Amino acid sequence: MASWERSEEHLPMKRQWESEELIEHFTLVKEDLSIFGNKTGSSRLGCALLLKYFQYEGHFPTDRHDIPKPVVDYIARQLKLDTVLFARYDWEGRTILFGLCEYLVDSENVS
């Protein structure tokens, strides 16, 4: 199993979030924006969601349903993007793998 795939020991992310929790755990900061700054639309939203999910959970989601709607809504608002773009993000193809690799490479350079 690849390190970014979910193992059976991971519990699902909680579904309900208070505003304070969203702010604390899912607010995008300058460093976050630099990782996916050149992306637009669904790629920008998808990469932001992958990043914040990973930072919170310690692993990447394996499916769009792993990310709760309140988290999607909060991050989309920060990016001034429509949440409908989330449904257009490619979870099966090269896009998600590229996003994961790009994040891991960038995080290695930051450390």
PDB file of C-alpha atoms in Angstrom:
ATOM      1  CA  MET A   1       0.000   0.000   0.000  1.00  0.00           C
ATOM      2  CA  ALA A   2       1.355   3.432  -0.925  1.00  0.00           C
ATOM      3  CA  SER A   3       1.961   5.838   1.972  1.00  0.00           C
ATOM      4  CA  TRP A   4      -0.851   8.112   0.766  1.00  0.00           C
ATOM      5  CA  GLU A   5      -3.455   5.340   0.703  1.00  0.00           C
ATOM      6  CA  ARG A   6      -5.778   4.895   3.655  1.00  0.00           C
ATOM      7  CA  SER A   7      -5.174   1.857   5.802  1.00  0.00           C
ATOM      8  CA  GLU A   8      -7.906   0.196   7.800  1.00  0.00           C
ATOM      9  CA  GLU A   9      -6.600   1.726  11.041  1.00  0.00           C
ATOM     10  CA  HIS A  10      -7.630   5.286  10.069  1.00  0.00           C
ATOM     11  CA  LEU A  11     -10.967   6.454  11.391  1.00  0.00           C
ATOM     12  CA  PRO A  12     -13.101   8.703   9.172  1.00  0.00           C
ATOM     13  CA  MET A  13     -12.777  12.440   9.673  1.00  0.00           C
ATOM     14  CA  LYS A  14     -15.579  13.813  11.801  1.00  0.00           C
ATOM     15  CA  ARG A  15     -18.511  15.221   9.801  1.00  0.00           C
ATOM     16  CA  GLN A  16     -19.673  18.173  11.937  1.00  0.00           C
ATOM     17  CA  TRP A  17     -17.427  21.152  12.647  1.00  0.00           C
ATOM     18  CA  GLU A  18     -17.802  24.284  14.756  1.00  0.00           C
ATOM     19  CA  SER A  19     -16.722  27.588  13.170  1.00  0.00           C
ATOM     20  CA  GLU A  20     -13.820  27.902  15.599  1.00  0.00           C
ATOM     21  CA  GLU A  21     -12.553  24.455  14.670  1.00  0.00           C
ATOM     22  CA  LEU A  22     -12.673  25.232  10.955  1.00  0.00           C
ATOM     23  CA  ILE A  23     -10.736  28.440  11.534  1.00  0.00           C
ATOM     24  CA  GLU A  24      -8.142  26.693  13.705  1.00  0.00           C
ATOM     25  CA  HIS A  25      -7.510  23.683  11.476  1.00  0.00           C
ATOM     26  CA  PHE A  26      -8.448  24.683   7.925  1.00  0.00           C
ATOM     27  CA  THR A  27      -7.488  28.305   7.465  1.00  0.00           C
ATOM     28  CA  LEU A  28      -5.161  28.686   4.505  1.00  0.00           C
ATOM     29  CA  VAL A  29      -1.944  30.550   5.258  1.00  0.00           C
ATOM     30  CA  LYS A  30       0.586  32.126   2.895  1.00  0.00           C
ATOM     31  CA  GLU A  31       2.741  28.975   2.795  1.00  0.00           C
ATOM     32  CA  ASP A  32      -0.283  26.861   1.848  1.00  0.00           C
ATOM     33  CA  LEU A  33      -1.185  29.202  -0.987  1.00  0.00           C
ATOM     34  CA  SER A  34       2.350  29.065  -2.384  1.00  0.00           C
ATOM     35  CA  ILE A  35       2.071  25.285  -2.842  1.00  0.00           C
ATOM     36  CA  PHE A  36      -0.905  25.451  -5.218  1.00  0.00           C
ATOM     37  CA  GLY A  37      -0.808  29.115  -6.212  1.00  0.00           C
ATOM     38  CA  ASN A  38      -0.509  28.396  -9.946  1.00  0.00           C
ATOM     39  CA  LYS A  39      -3.573  26.151 -10.017  1.00  0.00           C
ATOM     40  CA  THR A  40      -7.078  27.339 -10.904  1.00  0.00           C
ATOM     41  CA  GLY A  41     -10.648  26.110 -10.531  1.00  0.00           C
ATOM     42  CA  SER A  42     -11.180  22.533  -9.437  1.00  0.00           C
ATOM     43  CA  SER A  43      -7.423  21.831  -9.279  1.00  0.00           C
ATOM     44  CA  ARG A  44      -6.900  24.749  -6.896  1.00  0.00           C
ATOM     45  CA  LEU A  45      -9.745  23.672  -4.629  1.00  0.00           C
ATOM     46  CA  GLY A  46      -8.761  19.995  -4.792  1.00  0.00           C
ATOM     47  CA  CYS A  47      -5.132  20.693  -3.921  1.00  0.00           C
ATOM     48  CA  ALA A  48      -6.117  22.970  -1.044  1.00  0.00           C
ATOM     49  CA  LEU A  49      -8.412  20.278   0.332  1.00  0.00           C
ATOM     50  CA  LEU A  50      -5.737  17.579  -0.005  1.00  0.00           C
ATOM     51  CA  LEU A  51      -3.228  19.787   1.775  1.00  0.00           C
ATOM     52  CA  LYS A  52      -5.435  20.733   4.710  1.00  0.00           C
ATOM     53  CA  TYR A  53      -6.812  17.195   5.060  1.00  0.00           C
ATOM     54  CA  PHE A  54      -3.254  15.844   5.184  1.00  0.00           C
ATOM     55  CA  GLN A  55      -2.142  18.466   7.694  1.00  0.00           C
ATOM     56  CA  TYR A  56      -5.060  17.577   9.980  1.00  0.00           C
ATOM     57  CA  GLU A  57      -5.337  13.809   9.528  1.00  0.00           C
ATOM     58  CA  GLY A  58      -1.708  12.876   8.784  1.00  0.00           C
ATOM     59  CA  HIS A  59      -2.674  10.982   5.626  1.00  0.00           C
ATOM     60  CA  PHE A  60      -4.353  11.801   2.342  1.00  0.00           C
ATOM     61  CA  PRO A  61      -8.009  11.090   1.610  1.00  0.00           C
ATOM     62  CA  THR A  62      -8.714   8.267  -0.794  1.00  0.00           C
ATOM     63  CA  ASP A  63     -12.114   9.521  -1.900  1.00  0.00           C
ATOM     64  CA  ARG A  64     -13.915  12.857  -2.169  1.00  0.00           C
ATOM     65  CA  HIS A  65     -16.423  11.634   0.437  1.00  0.00           C
ATOM     66  CA  ASP A  66     -13.641  11.490   3.035  1.00  0.00           C
ATOM     67  CA  ILE A  67     -13.707  15.294   3.227  1.00  0.00           C
ATOM     68  CA  PRO A  68     -16.743  16.666   5.110  1.00  0.00           C
ATOM     69  CA  LYS A  69     -18.927  19.290   3.432  1.00  0.00           C
ATOM     70  CA  PRO A  70     -18.255  21.975   6.085  1.00  0.00           C
ATOM     71  CA  VAL A  71     -14.516  21.673   5.366  1.00  0.00           C
ATOM     72  CA  VAL A  72     -15.094  21.908   1.595  1.00  0.00           C
ATOM     73  CA  ASP A  73     -17.343  24.939   2.084  1.00  0.00           C
ATOM     74  CA  TYR A  74     -14.881  26.727   4.366  1.00  0.00           C
ATOM     75  CA  ILE A  75     -11.872  26.227   2.096  1.00  0.00           C
ATOM     76  CA  ALA A  76     -13.833  27.105  -1.052  1.00  0.00           C
ATOM     77  CA  ARG A  77     -14.942  30.385   0.567  1.00  0.00           C
ATOM     78  CA  GLN A  78     -11.336  31.277   1.364  1.00  0.00           C
ATOM     79  CA  LEU A  79     -10.365  30.698  -2.265  1.00  0.00           C
ATOM     80  CA  LYS A  80     -13.464  32.505  -3.549  1.00  0.00           C
ATOM     81  CA  LEU A  81     -14.429  29.393  -5.508  1.00  0.00           C
ATOM     82  CA  ASP A  82     -17.780  27.670  -5.952  1.00  0.00           C
ATOM     83  CA  THR A  83     -18.029  24.389  -4.048  1.00  0.00           C
ATOM     84  CA  VAL A  84     -19.431  22.726  -7.187  1.00  0.00           C
ATOM     85  CA  LEU A  85     -15.817  22.649  -8.435  1.00  0.00           C
ATOM     86  CA  PHE A  86     -15.078  20.021  -5.803  1.00  0.00           C
ATOM     87  CA  ALA A  87     -17.208  17.509  -7.722  1.00  0.00           C
ATOM     88  CA  ARG A  88     -15.117  18.183 -10.841  1.00  0.00           C
ATOM     89  CA  TYR A  89     -11.774  17.389  -9.213  1.00  0.00           C
ATOM     90  CA  ASP A  90     -10.218  14.264 -10.725  1.00  0.00           C
ATOM     91  CA  TRP A  91      -9.772  11.726  -7.912  1.00  0.00           C
ATOM     92  CA  GLU A  92      -8.861   8.853 -10.215  1.00  0.00           C
ATOM     93  CA  GLY A  93      -6.320  10.169 -12.679  1.00  0.00           C
ATOM     94  CA  ARG A  94      -2.943  11.815 -12.720  1.00  0.00           C
ATOM     95  CA  THR A  95      -4.238  15.082 -11.260  1.00  0.00           C
ATOM     96  CA  ILE A  96      -4.537  13.765  -7.719  1.00  0.00           C
ATOM     97  CA  LEU A  97      -1.225  11.924  -7.865  1.00  0.00           C
ATOM     98  CA  PHE A  98       0.504  15.028  -9.184  1.00  0.00           C
ATOM     99  CA  GLY A  99      -1.056  17.099  -6.407  1.00  0.00           C
ATOM    100  CA  LEU A 100       0.105  14.645  -3.743  1.00  0.00           C
ATOM    101  CA  CYS A 101       3.636  14.460  -5.131  1.00  0.00           C
ATOM    102  CA  GLU A 102       3.877  18.220  -5.541  1.00  0.00           C
ATOM    103  CA  TYR A 103       2.858  18.730  -1.917  1.00  0.00           C
ATOM    104  CA  LEU A 104       5.339  16.151  -0.635  1.00  0.00           C
ATOM    105  CA  VAL A 105       8.184  17.660  -2.666  1.00  0.00           C
ATOM    106  CA  ASP A 106       7.344  21.185  -1.497  1.00  0.00           C
ATOM    107  CA  SER A 107       7.061  20.090   2.145  1.00  0.00           C
ATOM    108  CA  GLU A 108      10.512  18.485   1.917  1.00  0.00           C
ATOM    109  CA  ASN A 109      11.943  21.787   0.650  1.00  0.00           C
ATOM    110  CA  VAL A 110      10.317  23.768   3.461  1.00  0.00           C
ATOM    111  CA  SER A 111      11.646  21.591   6.286  1.00  0.00           C
TER     112      SER A 111
END
